[in-house]
Amino acid sequence: MNQRPQPDTALTVPSLHRWNAVFWVLLGVVPPALAVADAPGTTRFPVLGLLAVLALSYGAVGLFPGNPVLRPRPYLYVLVVGLGAMSYLLDGSAALFVVTLPHFWIYTASARAAITLSGLAAAGVVAGNVVRQGWDGEFFTGNVIFTLIGYAAGVLIGLGVRHITEDADERARRLSAELEEARLRLIEAHHRQGAADERERLAREIHDTLAQGFASIIVLAEAAGSGLATDPGRSGKHLLAIENTARENLAEARVLVGSAPQSGVAAGSVADTLRRTLRRFTEDTGTRVTSELPDVTCDQQTRIALLRCTQESLANIRKHAAASTVEVVLTMQPYGIELEITDDGAGFVAEDSHGFGLHGMRKRLAELGGELTVTSSVGDGTRVLAMIPTDGQG
């Protein structure tokens, strides 16, 4: 089905249609209809009939733009003929021509077509007036002059408005293109950020699980090797611990590649999970560990975060602190769960520490709305306090 031609400007906005229709009816159709109210029938009926044809044609195009009976371009031809005929019947129709000029700009797709068709309409109005006056009459009547002035003004105004709207459309197109480009850049940035976050998450998981497990295997293997000749029983325990740690690392690796349920931590209470971790640490290092681990209720994400913080803290104690005693305290506060890990080791300057482990702990806790506080000084041991907000249930 044919579609209504779309002008390349914003002149066809609905508000312009409505206002133009109001002015066209009030200033273009009503005055000639009133003017012939008392005229003879030979003039009144043709004028009223012609006005009805013009009004119906305009209504068909304006109210039903997709109708198959009358398209915009044929409607403009009807205007050209109708204005000429009206000029002949009324001995001039300059006012109707002037208020009809916007139609030629609204229903054409180019300025050239609007100028041409409105020029034909102006010629029709002048010709109708000349024919009515007779060839021996005065040519430059007020109606002719008003028509020519209206046509010239209409061309200038139409070109100016079209230029303004074309500039506005061009700016709108540029803005739309810029917005689309910005949207695509934002999507790309989100993808890059998502990939970076995923890499960071995997790096943190590997550091907190596999890397620590391999470090533990190395320490246990060295201890087992050095005690083979002097203490075979203890070396056997170390070898068993190596086997268990390797199995745990394998399970963690399967989690990381997606072949096991996410989290890699068996379900259970957080206290039981931490007790197993502390027991393994004592078996591997011989360090004395005291703990206060009451049963508290928390979700799986919180439990995993507390476990990872404990594992990272114990790994740091094993590698750097040379501590003889470690104390772990888990408490439920009104504002959340606190996990405090204290050692009597070598300590360090906390402000100068920028290791991946501490950064990963802070990042993991921040994702749950929590925070990590590290207090330490050289020779005075280290205190790590992890806080995770909860719903207050314990």
mmCIF file of N, CA, C and O in Angstrom, residues 6-13 16 105 108-115 155-175:
data_model
loop_
_atom_site.group_PDB
_atom_site.id
_atom_site.type_symbol
_atom_site.label_atom_id
_atom_site.label_comp_id
_atom_site.label_asym_id
_atom_site.label_seq_id
_atom_site.Cartn_x
_atom_site.Cartn_y
_atom_site.Cartn_z
ATOM 1 N N GLN A 6 6.755 11.467 3.325
ATOM 2 C CA GLN A 6 7.180 12.098 4.555
ATOM 3 C C GLN A 6 8.110 13.257 4.252
ATOM 4 O O GLN A 6 9.195 13.066 3.713
ATOM 5 N N PRO A 7 7.721 14.493 4.570
ATOM 6 C CA PRO A 7 8.607 15.624 4.375
ATOM 7 C C PRO A 7 9.868 15.441 5.188
ATOM 8 O O PRO A 7 9.874 14.774 6.217
ATOM 9 N N ASP A 8 10.958 16.085 4.713
ATOM 10 C CA ASP A 8 12.230 15.934 5.393
ATOM 11 C C ASP A 8 12.411 16.957 6.491
ATOM 12 O O ASP A 8 13.520 17.221 6.917
ATOM 13 N N THR A 9 11.340 17.588 6.944
ATOM 14 C CA THR A 9 11.432 18.533 8.040
ATOM 15 C C THR A 9 10.423 18.161 9.096
ATOM 16 O O THR A 9 9.672 17.198 8.971
ATOM 17 N N ALA A 10 10.405 19.007 10.144
ATOM 18 C CA ALA A 10 9.474 18.760 11.248
ATOM 19 C C ALA A 10 8.183 19.533 11.096
ATOM 20 O O ALA A 10 7.446 19.753 12.051
ATOM 21 N N LEU A 11 7.850 19.961 9.853
ATOM 22 C CA LEU A 11 6.652 20.765 9.665
ATOM 23 C C LEU A 11 5.372 19.981 9.863
ATOM 24 O O LEU A 11 4.296 20.553 9.978
ATOM 25 N N THR A 12 5.423 18.668 9.840
ATOM 26 C CA THR A 12 4.215 17.855 9.916
ATOM 27 C C THR A 12 3.904 17.421 11.334
ATOM 28 O O THR A 12 3.236 16.425 11.541
ATOM 29 N N VAL A 13 4.362 18.166 12.309
ATOM 30 C CA VAL A 13 4.049 17.804 13.680
ATOM 31 C C VAL A 13 2.560 17.984 13.912
ATOM 32 O O VAL A 13 1.922 18.869 13.332
ATOM 33 N N LEU A 16 1.089 21.559 14.631
ATOM 34 C CA LEU A 16 0.999 22.455 13.481
ATOM 35 C C LEU A 16 -0.233 22.137 12.648
ATOM 36 O O LEU A 16 -0.926 23.042 12.161
ATOM 37 N N TRP A 105 3.472 23.591 1.948
ATOM 38 C CA TRP A 105 4.741 23.250 2.604
ATOM 39 C C TRP A 105 4.589 22.016 3.503
ATOM 40 O O TRP A 105 5.539 21.265 3.700
ATOM 41 N N THR A 108 4.312 18.574 1.050
ATOM 42 C CA THR A 108 5.328 18.304 0.035
ATOM 43 C C THR A 108 6.621 17.897 0.726
ATOM 44 O O THR A 108 6.888 18.284 1.872
ATOM 45 N N ALA A 109 7.420 17.130 0.004
ATOM 46 C CA ALA A 109 8.651 16.602 0.590
ATOM 47 C C ALA A 109 9.851 17.482 0.324
ATOM 48 O O ALA A 109 10.923 17.237 0.857
ATOM 49 N N SER A 110 9.713 18.504 -0.495
ATOM 50 C CA SER A 110 10.858 19.355 -0.818
ATOM 51 C C SER A 110 10.402 20.793 -0.974
ATOM 52 O O SER A 110 9.233 21.074 -1.272
ATOM 53 N N ALA A 111 11.346 21.729 -0.781
ATOM 54 C CA ALA A 111 11.039 23.153 -0.935
ATOM 55 C C ALA A 111 10.691 23.472 -2.385
ATOM 56 O O ALA A 111 9.802 24.306 -2.650
ATOM 57 N N ARG A 112 11.363 22.820 -3.332
ATOM 58 C CA ARG A 112 11.091 23.086 -4.743
ATOM 59 C C ARG A 112 9.642 22.759 -5.090
ATOM 60 O O ARG A 112 8.968 23.535 -5.776
ATOM 61 N N ALA A 113 9.162 21.630 -4.616
ATOM 62 C CA ALA A 113 7.775 21.252 -4.901
ATOM 63 C C ALA A 113 6.804 22.226 -4.256
ATOM 64 O O ALA A 113 5.777 22.605 -4.855
ATOM 65 N N ALA A 114 7.095 22.670 -3.036
ATOM 66 C CA ALA A 114 6.206 23.615 -2.361
ATOM 67 C C ALA A 114 6.156 24.948 -3.109
ATOM 68 O O ALA A 114 5.073 25.531 -3.289
ATOM 69 N N ILE A 115 7.320 25.425 -3.535
ATOM 70 C CA ILE A 115 7.363 26.689 -4.270
ATOM 71 C C ILE A 115 6.616 26.570 -5.594
ATOM 72 O O ILE A 115 5.848 27.467 -5.991
ATOM 73 N N VAL A 155 6.870 32.093 0.359
ATOM 74 C CA VAL A 155 8.105 31.429 -0.047
ATOM 75 C C VAL A 155 9.227 31.723 0.939
ATOM 76 O O VAL A 155 9.961 30.834 1.382
ATOM 77 N N LEU A 156 9.365 33.021 1.291
ATOM 78 C CA LEU A 156 10.435 33.390 2.220
ATOM 79 C C LEU A 156 10.239 32.743 3.591
ATOM 80 O O LEU A 156 11.191 32.195 4.177
ATOM 81 N N ILE A 157 9.018 32.817 4.099
ATOM 82 C CA ILE A 157 8.750 32.217 5.414
ATOM 83 C C ILE A 157 8.923 30.696 5.364
ATOM 84 O O ILE A 157 9.505 30.087 6.257
ATOM 85 N N GLY A 158 8.397 30.093 4.286
ATOM 86 C CA GLY A 158 8.516 28.641 4.161
ATOM 87 C C GLY A 158 9.959 28.192 4.111
ATOM 88 O O GLY A 158 10.354 27.216 4.763
ATOM 89 N N LEU A 159 10.782 28.905 3.308
ATOM 90 C CA LEU A 159 12.200 28.552 3.229
ATOM 91 C C LEU A 159 12.898 28.746 4.578
ATOM 92 O O LEU A 159 13.734 27.937 4.989
ATOM 93 N N GLY A 160 12.537 29.860 5.255
ATOM 94 C CA GLY A 160 13.159 30.102 6.560
ATOM 95 C C GLY A 160 12.800 29.038 7.579
ATOM 96 O O GLY A 160 13.661 28.511 8.291
ATOM 97 N N VAL A 161 11.500 28.718 7.650
ATOM 98 C CA VAL A 161 11.064 27.695 8.604
ATOM 99 C C VAL A 161 11.667 26.338 8.268
ATOM 100 O O VAL A 161 12.126 25.590 9.139
ATOM 101 N N ARG A 162 11.695 26.020 6.960
ATOM 102 C CA ARG A 162 12.261 24.730 6.561
ATOM 103 C C ARG A 162 13.759 24.665 6.899
ATOM 104 O O ARG A 162 14.264 23.636 7.337
ATOM 105 N N HIS A 163 14.446 25.784 6.688
ATOM 106 C CA HIS A 163 15.869 25.806 7.033
ATOM 107 C C HIS A 163 16.077 25.598 8.526
ATOM 108 O O HIS A 163 16.962 24.827 8.946
ATOM 109 N N ILE A 164 15.244 26.278 9.319
ATOM 110 C CA ILE A 164 15.363 26.125 10.777
ATOM 111 C C ILE A 164 15.078 24.683 11.201
ATOM 112 O O ILE A 164 15.805 24.081 12.002
ATOM 113 N N THR A 165 13.996 24.116 10.647
ATOM 114 C CA THR A 165 13.632 22.755 11.048
ATOM 115 C C THR A 165 14.635 21.729 10.528
ATOM 116 O O THR A 165 14.892 20.712 11.184
ATOM 117 N N GLU A 166 15.200 21.992 9.336
ATOM 118 C CA GLU A 166 16.228 21.080 8.833
ATOM 119 C C GLU A 166 17.457 21.107 9.734
ATOM 120 O O GLU A 166 18.057 20.064 10.021
ATOM 121 N N ASP A 167 17.831 22.322 10.183
ATOM 122 C CA ASP A 167 18.951 22.412 11.120
ATOM 123 C C ASP A 167 18.632 21.680 12.417
ATOM 124 O O ASP A 167 19.488 20.967 12.972
ATOM 125 N N ALA A 168 17.379 21.861 12.886
ATOM 126 C CA ALA A 168 16.984 21.168 14.117
ATOM 127 C C ALA A 168 17.000 19.660 13.918
ATOM 128 O O ALA A 168 17.455 18.912 14.795
ATOM 129 N N ASP A 169 16.514 19.207 12.765
ATOM 130 C CA ASP A 169 16.533 17.770 12.477
ATOM 131 C C ASP A 169 17.955 17.249 12.388
ATOM 132 O O ASP A 169 18.254 16.144 12.863
ATOM 133 N N GLU A 170 18.838 18.034 11.772
ATOM 134 C CA GLU A 170 20.228 17.607 11.649
ATOM 135 C C GLU A 170 20.880 17.516 13.026
ATOM 136 O O GLU A 170 21.612 16.566 13.314
ATOM 137 N N ARG A 171 20.607 18.515 13.858
ATOM 138 C CA ARG A 171 21.143 18.445 15.221
ATOM 139 C C ARG A 171 20.569 17.259 15.979
ATOM 140 O O ARG A 171 21.287 16.584 16.731
ATOM 141 N N ALA A 172 19.275 17.003 15.768
ATOM 142 C CA ALA A 172 18.656 15.852 16.438
ATOM 143 C C ALA A 172 19.280 14.550 15.956
ATOM 144 O O ALA A 172 19.519 13.628 16.744
ATOM 145 N N ARG A 173 19.553 14.466 14.632
ATOM 146 C CA ARG A 173 20.179 13.249 14.110
ATOM 147 C C ARG A 173 21.583 13.077 14.667
ATOM 148 O O ARG A 173 21.994 11.969 15.018
ATOM 149 N N ARG A 174 22.338 14.205 14.728
ATOM 150 C CA ARG A 174 23.684 14.113 15.292
ATOM 151 C C ARG A 174 23.642 13.703 16.759
ATOM 152 O O ARG A 174 24.441 12.876 17.207
ATOM 153 N N LEU A 175 22.703 14.320 17.483
ATOM 154 C CA LEU A 175 22.575 13.968 18.898
ATOM 155 C C LEU A 175 22.192 12.510 19.062
ATOM 156 O O LEU A 175 22.726 11.809 19.930
#
